[in-house]
mmCIF file of C-alpha atoms in Angstrom:
data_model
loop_
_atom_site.group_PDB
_atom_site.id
_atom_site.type_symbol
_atom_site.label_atom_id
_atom_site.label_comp_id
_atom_site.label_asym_id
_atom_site.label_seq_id
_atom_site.Cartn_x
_atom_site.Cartn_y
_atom_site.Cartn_z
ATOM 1 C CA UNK A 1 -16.673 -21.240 -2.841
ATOM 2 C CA UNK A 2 -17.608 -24.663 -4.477
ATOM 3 C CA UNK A 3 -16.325 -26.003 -7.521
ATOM 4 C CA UNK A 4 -14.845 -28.791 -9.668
ATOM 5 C CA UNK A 5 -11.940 -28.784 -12.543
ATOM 6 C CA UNK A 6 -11.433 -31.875 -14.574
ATOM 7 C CA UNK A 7 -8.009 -29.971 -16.645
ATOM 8 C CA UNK A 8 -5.540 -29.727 -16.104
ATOM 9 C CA UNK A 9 -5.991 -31.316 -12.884
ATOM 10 C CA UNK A 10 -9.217 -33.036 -11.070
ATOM 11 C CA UNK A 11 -10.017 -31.372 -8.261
ATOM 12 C CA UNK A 12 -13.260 -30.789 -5.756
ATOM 13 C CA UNK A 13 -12.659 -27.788 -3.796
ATOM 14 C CA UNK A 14 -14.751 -26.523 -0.963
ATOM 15 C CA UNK A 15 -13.822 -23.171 0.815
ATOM 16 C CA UNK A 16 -15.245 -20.796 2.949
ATOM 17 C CA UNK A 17 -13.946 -17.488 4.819
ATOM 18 C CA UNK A 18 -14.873 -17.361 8.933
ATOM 19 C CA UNK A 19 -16.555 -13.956 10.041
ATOM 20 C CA UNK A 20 -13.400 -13.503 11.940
ATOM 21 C CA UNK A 21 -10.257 -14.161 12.618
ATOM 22 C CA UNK A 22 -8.129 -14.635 15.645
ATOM 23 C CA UNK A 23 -4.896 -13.215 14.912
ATOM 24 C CA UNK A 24 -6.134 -9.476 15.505
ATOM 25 C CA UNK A 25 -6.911 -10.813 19.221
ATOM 26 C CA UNK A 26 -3.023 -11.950 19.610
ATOM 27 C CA UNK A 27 -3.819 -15.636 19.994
ATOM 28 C CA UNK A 28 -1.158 -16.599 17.991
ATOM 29 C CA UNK A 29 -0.497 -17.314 14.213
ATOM 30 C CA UNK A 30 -3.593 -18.919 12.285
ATOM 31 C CA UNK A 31 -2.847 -21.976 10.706
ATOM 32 C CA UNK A 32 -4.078 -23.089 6.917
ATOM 33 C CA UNK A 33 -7.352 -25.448 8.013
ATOM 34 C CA UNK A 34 -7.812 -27.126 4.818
ATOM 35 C CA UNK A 35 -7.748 -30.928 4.389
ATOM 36 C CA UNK A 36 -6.486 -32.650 1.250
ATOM 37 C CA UNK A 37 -8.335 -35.621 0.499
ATOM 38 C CA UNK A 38 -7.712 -37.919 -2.483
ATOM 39 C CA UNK A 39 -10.271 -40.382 -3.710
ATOM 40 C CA UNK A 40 -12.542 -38.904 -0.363
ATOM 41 C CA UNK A 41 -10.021 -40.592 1.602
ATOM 42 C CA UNK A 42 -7.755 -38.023 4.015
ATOM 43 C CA UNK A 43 -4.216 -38.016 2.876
ATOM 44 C CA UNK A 44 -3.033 -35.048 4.994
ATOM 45 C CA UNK A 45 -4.752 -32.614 7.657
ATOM 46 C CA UNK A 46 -3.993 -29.057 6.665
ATOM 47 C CA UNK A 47 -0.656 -29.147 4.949
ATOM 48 C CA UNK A 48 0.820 -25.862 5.113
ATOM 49 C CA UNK A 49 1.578 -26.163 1.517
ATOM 50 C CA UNK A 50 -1.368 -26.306 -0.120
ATOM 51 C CA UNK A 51 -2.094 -22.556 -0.290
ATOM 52 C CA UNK A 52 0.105 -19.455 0.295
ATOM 53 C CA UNK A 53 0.724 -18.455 3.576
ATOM 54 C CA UNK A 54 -1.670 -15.046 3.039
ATOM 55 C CA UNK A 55 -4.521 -17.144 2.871
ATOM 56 C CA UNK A 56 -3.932 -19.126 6.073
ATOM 57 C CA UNK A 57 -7.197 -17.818 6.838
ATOM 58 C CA UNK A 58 -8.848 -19.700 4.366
ATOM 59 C CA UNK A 59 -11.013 -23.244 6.176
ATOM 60 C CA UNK A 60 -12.743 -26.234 3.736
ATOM 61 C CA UNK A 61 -11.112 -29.372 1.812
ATOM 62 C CA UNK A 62 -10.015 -30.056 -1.532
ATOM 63 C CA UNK A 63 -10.255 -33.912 -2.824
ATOM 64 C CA UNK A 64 -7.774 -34.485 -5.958
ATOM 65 C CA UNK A 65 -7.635 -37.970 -8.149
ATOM 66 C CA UNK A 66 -4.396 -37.396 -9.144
ATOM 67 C CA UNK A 67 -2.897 -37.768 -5.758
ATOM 68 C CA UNK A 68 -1.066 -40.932 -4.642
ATOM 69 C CA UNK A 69 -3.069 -42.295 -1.433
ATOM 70 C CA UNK A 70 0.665 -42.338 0.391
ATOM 71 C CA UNK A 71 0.958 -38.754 -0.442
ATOM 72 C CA UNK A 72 2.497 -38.332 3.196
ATOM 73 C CA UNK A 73 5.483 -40.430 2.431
ATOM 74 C CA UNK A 74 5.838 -39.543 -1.247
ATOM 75 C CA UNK A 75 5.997 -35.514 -0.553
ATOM 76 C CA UNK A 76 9.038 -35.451 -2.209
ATOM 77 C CA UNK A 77 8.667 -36.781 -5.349
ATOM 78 C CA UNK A 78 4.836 -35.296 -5.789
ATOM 79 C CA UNK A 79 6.489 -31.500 -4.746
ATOM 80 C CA UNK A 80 5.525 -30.316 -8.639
ATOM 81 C CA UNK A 81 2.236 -31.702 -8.468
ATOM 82 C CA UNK A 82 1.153 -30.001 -5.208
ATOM 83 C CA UNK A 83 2.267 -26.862 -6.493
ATOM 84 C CA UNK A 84 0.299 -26.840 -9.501
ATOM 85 C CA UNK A 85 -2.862 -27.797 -7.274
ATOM 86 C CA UNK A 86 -1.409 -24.383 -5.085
ATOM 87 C CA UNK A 87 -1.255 -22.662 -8.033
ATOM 88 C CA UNK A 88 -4.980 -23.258 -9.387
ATOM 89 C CA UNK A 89 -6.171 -23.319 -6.158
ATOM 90 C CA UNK A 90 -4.908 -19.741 -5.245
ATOM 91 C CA UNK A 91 -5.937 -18.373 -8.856
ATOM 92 C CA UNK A 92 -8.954 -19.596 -8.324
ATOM 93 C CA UNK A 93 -9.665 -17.817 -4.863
ATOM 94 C CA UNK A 94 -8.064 -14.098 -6.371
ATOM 95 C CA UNK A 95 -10.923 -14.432 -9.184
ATOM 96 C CA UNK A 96 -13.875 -15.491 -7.102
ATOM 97 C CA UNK A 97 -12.546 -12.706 -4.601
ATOM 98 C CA UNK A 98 -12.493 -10.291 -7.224
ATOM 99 C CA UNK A 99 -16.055 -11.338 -8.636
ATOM 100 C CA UNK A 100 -17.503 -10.662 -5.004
ATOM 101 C CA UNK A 101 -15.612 -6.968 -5.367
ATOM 102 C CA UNK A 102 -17.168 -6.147 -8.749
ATOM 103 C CA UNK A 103 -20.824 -7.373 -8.248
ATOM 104 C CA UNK A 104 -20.993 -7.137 -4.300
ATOM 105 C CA UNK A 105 -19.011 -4.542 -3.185
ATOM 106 C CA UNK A 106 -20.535 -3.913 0.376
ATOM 107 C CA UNK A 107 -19.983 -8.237 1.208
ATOM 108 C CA UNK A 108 -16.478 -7.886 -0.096
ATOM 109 C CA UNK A 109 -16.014 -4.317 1.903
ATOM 110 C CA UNK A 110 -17.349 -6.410 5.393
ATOM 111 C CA UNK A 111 -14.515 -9.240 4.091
ATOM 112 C CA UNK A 112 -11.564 -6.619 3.531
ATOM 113 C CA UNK A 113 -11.929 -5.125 6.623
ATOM 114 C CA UNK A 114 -11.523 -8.304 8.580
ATOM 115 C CA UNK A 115 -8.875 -9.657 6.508
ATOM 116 C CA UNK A 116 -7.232 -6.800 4.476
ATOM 117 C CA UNK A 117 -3.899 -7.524 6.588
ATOM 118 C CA UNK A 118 -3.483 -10.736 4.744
ATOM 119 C CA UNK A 119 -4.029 -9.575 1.723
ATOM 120 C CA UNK A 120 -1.653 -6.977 1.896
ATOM 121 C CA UNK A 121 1.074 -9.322 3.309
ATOM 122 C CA UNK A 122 0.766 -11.196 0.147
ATOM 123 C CA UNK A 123 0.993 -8.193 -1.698
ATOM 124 C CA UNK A 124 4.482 -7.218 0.155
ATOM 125 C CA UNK A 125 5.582 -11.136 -0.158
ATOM 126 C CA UNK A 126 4.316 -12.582 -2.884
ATOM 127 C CA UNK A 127 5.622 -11.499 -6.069
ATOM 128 C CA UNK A 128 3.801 -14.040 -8.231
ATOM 129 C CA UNK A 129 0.299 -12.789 -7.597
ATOM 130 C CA UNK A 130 1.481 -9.067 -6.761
ATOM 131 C CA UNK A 131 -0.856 -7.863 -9.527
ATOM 132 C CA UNK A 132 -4.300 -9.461 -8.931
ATOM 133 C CA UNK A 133 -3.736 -8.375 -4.997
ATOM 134 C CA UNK A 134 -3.304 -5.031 -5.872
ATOM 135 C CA UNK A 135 -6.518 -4.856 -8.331
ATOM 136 C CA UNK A 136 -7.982 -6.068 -4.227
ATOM 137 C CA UNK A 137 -6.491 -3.833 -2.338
ATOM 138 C CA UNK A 138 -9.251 -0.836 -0.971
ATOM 139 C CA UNK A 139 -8.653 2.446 0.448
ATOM 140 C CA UNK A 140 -9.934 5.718 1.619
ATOM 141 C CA UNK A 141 -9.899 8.481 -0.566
ATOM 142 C CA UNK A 142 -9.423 12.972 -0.611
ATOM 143 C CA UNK A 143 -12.520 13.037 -2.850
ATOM 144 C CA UNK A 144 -14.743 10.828 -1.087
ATOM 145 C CA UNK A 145 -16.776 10.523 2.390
ATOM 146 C CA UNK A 146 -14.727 9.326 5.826
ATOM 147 C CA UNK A 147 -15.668 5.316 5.340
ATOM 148 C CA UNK A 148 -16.060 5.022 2.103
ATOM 149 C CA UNK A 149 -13.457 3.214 0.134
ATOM 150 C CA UNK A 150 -12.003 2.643 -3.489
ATOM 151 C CA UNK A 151 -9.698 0.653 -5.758
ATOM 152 C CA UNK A 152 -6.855 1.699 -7.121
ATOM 153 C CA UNK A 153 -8.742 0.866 -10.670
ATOM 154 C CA UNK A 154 -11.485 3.734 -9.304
ATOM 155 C CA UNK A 155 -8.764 5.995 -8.778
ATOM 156 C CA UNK A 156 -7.080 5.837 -11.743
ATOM 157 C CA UNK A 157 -10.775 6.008 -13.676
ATOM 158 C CA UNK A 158 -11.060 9.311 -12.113
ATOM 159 C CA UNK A 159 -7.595 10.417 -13.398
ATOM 160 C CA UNK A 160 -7.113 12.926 -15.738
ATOM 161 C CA UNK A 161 -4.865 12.130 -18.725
ATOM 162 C CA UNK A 162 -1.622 14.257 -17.731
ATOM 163 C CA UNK A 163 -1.902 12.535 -14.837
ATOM 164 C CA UNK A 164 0.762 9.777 -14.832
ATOM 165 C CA UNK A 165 1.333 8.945 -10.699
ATOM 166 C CA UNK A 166 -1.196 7.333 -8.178
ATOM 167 C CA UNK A 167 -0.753 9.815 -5.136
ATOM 168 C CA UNK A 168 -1.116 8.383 -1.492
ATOM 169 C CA UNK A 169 -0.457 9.670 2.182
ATOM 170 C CA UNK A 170 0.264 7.554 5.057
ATOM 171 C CA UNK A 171 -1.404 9.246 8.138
ATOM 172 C CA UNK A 172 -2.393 8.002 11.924
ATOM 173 C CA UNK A 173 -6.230 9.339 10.949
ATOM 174 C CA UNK A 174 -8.183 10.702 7.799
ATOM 175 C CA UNK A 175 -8.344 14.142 10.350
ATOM 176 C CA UNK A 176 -4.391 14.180 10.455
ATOM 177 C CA UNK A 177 -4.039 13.399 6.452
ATOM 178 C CA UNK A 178 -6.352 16.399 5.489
ATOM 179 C CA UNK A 179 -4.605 18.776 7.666
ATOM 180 C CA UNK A 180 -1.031 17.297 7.001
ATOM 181 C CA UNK A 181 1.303 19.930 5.179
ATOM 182 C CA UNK A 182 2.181 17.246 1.935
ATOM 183 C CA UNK A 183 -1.534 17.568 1.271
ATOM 184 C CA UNK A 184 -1.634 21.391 0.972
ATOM 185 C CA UNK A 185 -0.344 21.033 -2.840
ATOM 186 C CA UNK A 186 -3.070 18.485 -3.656
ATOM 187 C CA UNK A 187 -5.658 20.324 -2.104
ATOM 188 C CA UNK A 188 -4.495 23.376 -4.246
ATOM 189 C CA UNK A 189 -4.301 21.661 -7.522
ATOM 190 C CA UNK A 190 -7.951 19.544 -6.605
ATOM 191 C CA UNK A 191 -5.809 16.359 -6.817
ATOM 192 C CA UNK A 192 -7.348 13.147 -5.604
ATOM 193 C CA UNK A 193 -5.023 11.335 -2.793
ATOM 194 C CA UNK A 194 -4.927 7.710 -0.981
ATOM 195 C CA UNK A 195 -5.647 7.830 2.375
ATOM 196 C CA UNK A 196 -3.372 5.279 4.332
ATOM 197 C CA UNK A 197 -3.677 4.755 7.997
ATOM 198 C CA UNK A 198 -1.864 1.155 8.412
ATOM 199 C CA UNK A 199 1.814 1.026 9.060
ATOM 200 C CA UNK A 200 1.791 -1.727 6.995
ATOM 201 C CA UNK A 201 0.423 0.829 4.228
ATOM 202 C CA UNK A 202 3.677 2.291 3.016
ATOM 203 C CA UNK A 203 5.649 -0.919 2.748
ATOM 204 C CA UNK A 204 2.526 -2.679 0.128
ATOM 205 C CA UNK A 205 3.186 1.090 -1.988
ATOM 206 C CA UNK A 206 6.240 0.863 -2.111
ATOM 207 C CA UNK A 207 6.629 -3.099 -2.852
ATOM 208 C CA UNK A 208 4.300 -2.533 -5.757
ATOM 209 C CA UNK A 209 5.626 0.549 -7.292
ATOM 210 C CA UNK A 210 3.362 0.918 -10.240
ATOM 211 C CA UNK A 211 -0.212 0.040 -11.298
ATOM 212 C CA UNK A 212 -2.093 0.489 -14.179
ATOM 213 C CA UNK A 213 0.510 1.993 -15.958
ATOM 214 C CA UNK A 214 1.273 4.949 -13.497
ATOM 215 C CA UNK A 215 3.573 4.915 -10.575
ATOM 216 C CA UNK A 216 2.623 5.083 -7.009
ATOM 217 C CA UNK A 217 4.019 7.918 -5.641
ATOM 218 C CA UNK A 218 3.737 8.946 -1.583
ATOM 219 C CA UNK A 219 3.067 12.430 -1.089
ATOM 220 C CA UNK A 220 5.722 13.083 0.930
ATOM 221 C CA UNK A 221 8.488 12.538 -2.172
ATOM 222 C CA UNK A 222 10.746 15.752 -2.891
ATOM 223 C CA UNK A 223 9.697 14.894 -6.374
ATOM 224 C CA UNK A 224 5.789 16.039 -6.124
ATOM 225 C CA UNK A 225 5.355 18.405 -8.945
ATOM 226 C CA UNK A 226 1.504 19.490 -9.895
ATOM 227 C CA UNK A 227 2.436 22.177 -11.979
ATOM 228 C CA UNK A 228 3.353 19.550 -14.930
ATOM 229 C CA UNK A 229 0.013 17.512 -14.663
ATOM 230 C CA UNK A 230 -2.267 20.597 -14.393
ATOM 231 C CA UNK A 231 -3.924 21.413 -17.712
ATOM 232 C CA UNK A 232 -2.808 24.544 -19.383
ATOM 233 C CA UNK A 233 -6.232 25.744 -19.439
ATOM 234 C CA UNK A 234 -6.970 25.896 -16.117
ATOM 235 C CA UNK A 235 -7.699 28.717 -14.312
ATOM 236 C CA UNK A 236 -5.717 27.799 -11.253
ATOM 237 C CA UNK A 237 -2.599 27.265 -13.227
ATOM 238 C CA UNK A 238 -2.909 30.101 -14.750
ATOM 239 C CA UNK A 239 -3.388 32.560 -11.738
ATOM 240 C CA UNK A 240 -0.607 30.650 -9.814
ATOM 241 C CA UNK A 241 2.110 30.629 -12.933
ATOM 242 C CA UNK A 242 1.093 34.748 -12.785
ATOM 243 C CA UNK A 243 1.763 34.773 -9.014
ATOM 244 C CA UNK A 244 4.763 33.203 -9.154
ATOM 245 C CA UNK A 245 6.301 34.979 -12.089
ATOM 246 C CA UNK A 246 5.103 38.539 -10.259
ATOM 247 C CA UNK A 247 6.743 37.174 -6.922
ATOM 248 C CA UNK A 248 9.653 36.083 -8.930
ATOM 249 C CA UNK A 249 10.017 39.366 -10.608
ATOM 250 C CA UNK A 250 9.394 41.146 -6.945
ATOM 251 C CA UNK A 251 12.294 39.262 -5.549
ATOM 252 C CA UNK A 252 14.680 40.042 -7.758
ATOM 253 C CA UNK A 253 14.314 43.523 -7.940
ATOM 254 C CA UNK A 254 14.748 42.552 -3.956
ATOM 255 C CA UNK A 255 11.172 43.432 -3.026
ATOM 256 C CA UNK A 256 9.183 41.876 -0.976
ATOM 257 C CA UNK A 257 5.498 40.434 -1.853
ATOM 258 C CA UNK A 258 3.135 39.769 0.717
ATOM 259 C CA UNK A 259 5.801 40.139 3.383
ATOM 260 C CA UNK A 260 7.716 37.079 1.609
ATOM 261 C CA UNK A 261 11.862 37.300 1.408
ATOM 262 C CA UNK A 262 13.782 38.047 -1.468
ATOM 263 C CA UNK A 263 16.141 35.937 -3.131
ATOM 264 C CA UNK A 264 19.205 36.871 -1.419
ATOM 265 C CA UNK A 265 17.507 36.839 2.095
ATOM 266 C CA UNK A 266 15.779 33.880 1.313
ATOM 267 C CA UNK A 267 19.048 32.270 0.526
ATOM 268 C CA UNK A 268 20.751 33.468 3.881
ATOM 269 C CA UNK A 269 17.833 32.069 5.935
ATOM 270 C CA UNK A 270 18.328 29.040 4.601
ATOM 271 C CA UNK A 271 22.294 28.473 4.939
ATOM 272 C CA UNK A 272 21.346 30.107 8.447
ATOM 273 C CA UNK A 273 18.717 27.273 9.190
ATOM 274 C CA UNK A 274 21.332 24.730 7.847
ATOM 275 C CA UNK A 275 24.132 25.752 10.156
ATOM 276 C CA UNK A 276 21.596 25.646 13.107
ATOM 277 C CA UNK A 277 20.190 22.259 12.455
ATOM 278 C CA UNK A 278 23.630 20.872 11.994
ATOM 279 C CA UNK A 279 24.042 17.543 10.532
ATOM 280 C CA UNK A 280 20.357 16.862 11.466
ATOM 281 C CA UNK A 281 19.581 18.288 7.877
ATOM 282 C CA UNK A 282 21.464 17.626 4.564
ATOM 283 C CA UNK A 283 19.760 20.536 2.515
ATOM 284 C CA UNK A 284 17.694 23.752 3.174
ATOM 285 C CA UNK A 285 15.406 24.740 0.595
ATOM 286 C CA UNK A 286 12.352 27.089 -0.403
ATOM 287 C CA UNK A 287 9.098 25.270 -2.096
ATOM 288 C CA UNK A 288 6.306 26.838 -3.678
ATOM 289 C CA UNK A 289 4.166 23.606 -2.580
ATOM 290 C CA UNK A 290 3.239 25.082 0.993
ATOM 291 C CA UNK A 291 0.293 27.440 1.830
ATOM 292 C CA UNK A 292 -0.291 27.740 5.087
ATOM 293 C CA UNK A 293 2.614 25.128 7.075
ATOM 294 C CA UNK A 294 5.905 26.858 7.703
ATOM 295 C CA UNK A 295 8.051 23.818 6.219
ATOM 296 C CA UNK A 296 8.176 20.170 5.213
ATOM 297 C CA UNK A 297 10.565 17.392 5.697
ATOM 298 C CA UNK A 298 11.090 15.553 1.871
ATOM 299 C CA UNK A 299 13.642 13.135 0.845
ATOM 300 C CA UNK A 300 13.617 9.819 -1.225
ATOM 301 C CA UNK A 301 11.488 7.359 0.481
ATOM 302 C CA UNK A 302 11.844 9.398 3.893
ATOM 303 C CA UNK A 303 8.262 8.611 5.049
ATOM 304 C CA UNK A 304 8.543 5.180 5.378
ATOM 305 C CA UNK A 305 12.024 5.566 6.508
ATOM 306 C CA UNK A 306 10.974 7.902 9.129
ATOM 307 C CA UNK A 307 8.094 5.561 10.781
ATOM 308 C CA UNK A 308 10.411 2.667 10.412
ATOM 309 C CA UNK A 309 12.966 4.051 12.498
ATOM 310 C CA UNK A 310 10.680 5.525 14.818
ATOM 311 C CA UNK A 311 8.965 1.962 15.385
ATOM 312 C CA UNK A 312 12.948 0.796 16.114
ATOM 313 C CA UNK A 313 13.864 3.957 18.139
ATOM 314 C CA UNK A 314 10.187 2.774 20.312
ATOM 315 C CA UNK A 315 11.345 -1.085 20.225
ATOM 316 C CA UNK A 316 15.093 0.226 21.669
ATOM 317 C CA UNK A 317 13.618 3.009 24.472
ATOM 318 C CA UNK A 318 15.048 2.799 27.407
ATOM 319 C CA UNK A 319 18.345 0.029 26.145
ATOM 320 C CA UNK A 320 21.717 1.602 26.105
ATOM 321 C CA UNK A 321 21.897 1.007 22.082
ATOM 322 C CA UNK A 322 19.225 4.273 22.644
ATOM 323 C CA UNK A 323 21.101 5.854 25.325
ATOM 324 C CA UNK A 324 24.308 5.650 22.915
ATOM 325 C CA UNK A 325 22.628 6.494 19.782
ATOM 326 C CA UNK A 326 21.055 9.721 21.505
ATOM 327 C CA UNK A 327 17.307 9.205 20.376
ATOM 328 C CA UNK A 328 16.664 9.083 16.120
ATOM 329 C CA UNK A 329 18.872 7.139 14.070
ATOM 330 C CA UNK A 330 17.926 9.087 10.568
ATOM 331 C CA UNK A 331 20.256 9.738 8.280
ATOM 332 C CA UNK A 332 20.240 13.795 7.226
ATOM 333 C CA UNK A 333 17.177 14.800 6.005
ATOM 334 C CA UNK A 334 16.086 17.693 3.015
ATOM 335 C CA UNK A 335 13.869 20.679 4.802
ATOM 336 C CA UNK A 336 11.933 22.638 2.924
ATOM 337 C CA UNK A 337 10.481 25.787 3.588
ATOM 338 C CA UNK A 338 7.495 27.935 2.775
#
């Protein structure tokens, strides 16, 4: 990237992305390696300041007329100035990364996947630029090929209008997503789902909430409902509204349909499950959003609770703050069953 502004600043930038970076290889935290210059003389070798730290990767110079020459011993006083240059320079990057994404997608696909972690640190940090990350941010998707990868603007171009929620699932491996149980209702419905495999994954969702209008909502949420976003004219809808009105009707009259439980059995398994799990579980409930798995752990934000006390309860193995705490820390959790 090569340019030049003359308003409001003067500046002659020159960046460029390396084929790789180092930090995947554990050699330590990269370090911002661009030079400011000021009148082509060098004022300061890569000041930490002059770009956000989620594009540390980022190597070339930028020469500005409006610096002082003593920069170095002026900092203070010239703090409002270098962030405006931060500020131009970093808006400047976001749109000439998001030019590469709209007219070469395979380039920028071969750039995300070497430095997609930085990108979605600023994401989860950066507040300021939240929005023009996100519009960057690529993933795999239910409808399309193991590999390929979309936007969140090409999933939301494939939504229908009822549709008001992004849906995504955090899994180890496309394999385990597909054949997790808080997919069975999307797969049911024909609903499109995100495909996360990072750890770091859950935390950029649920830092940026809502794009485009609709919310971004994890699969695993007690609050997935399909039945409200499926057109009433679908034949799915239909037949599964009639199935669960004739099983309704069944188990009240206390029969059984397709050897499923009545109400009042239904009822006693679950106070029954509840007593046996202990203080393990805070609620025991039927869903109708299971097919084939026998039950499902939901409850606000418990996926990324889960993994994140599961990544503390693997940093604490073998300490006595395990030993005392007798394995999981999680708080009581809502099972539901099929």
């Amino acid at each position: 990237l090569h340019f030049r502004t003359d308003a409001p600043l003067d500046l002659k930038v020159l960046f460029y992305v390396p084929a790789f970076h180092a930090e995947k290889f554990g050699m330590g935290r990269t370090e911002l390696g661009v030079n400011l210059y000021s009148r082509k003389v060098l004022i300061e070798s890569k000041p930490q300041d002059l770009l956000p730290e989620w594009l540390r990767f980022m190597k070339g110079a930028v020469d500005s007329e409006d610096l002082p020459l003593s920069l170095s011993r002026e900092k203070p006083q010239n703090s409002a100035l270098l962030g405006r240059i931060k500020d131009v320079l970093t808006r400047k990057l976001l749109r000439f990364f998001a030019d590469n994404m709209k007219n070469d997608f395979s380039g920028y696909k071969e750039f995300y996947l070497e430095y997609h972690m930085y990108l979605k640190e600023g994401a989860c940090q950066d507040y300021k630029f939240m929005e023009p990350l996100s519009k960057l941010l690529l993933f795999e998707s239910s409808a399309k090929d193991a590999g390929d990868v979309i936007s969140l603007d090409d999933y939301i171009s494939r939504c229908p209008p009822e549709q008001k929620n992004v849906y995504y699932l955090v899994a180890p491996n496309r394999e385990a997503a597909l054949q997790s149980p808080y997919y069975e209702t999307f797969k049911k419905h024909d609903k499109e789902v995100l495909l996360l495999f990072n750890t770091i994954d859950d935390f950029v969702m649920s830092n940026v909430r809502e794009f485009g209008g609709r919310q971004l909502v994890s699969a695993e949420t007690s609050s997935v409902d399909l039945s409200k976003e499926t057109p009433g004219g679908s034949v799915d809808s239909t037949d599964s509204d009639s199935t669960d009105a004739d099983a309704d009707s069944d188990s009240k009259d206390g029969k059984t349909a397709g050897g499923g439980l009545s109400d009042s059995d239904a009822e006693s398994c679950c106070e029954w499950m509840k007593q046996a799990l202990g203080e393990r579980v805070r609620e025991v409930r039927i869903t109708k959003r299971l097919s084939d798995s026998p039950a499902i752990v939901t409850d606000h934000e418990s996926g990324a609770l889960r993994r994140m006390m599961k990544m503390v309860e693997q940093a604490n193995a073998g300490s006595s703050q395990a030993d005392v705490s007798g394995g999981s820390g999680l708080p009581p959790q809502v099972l539901e069953i099929n």
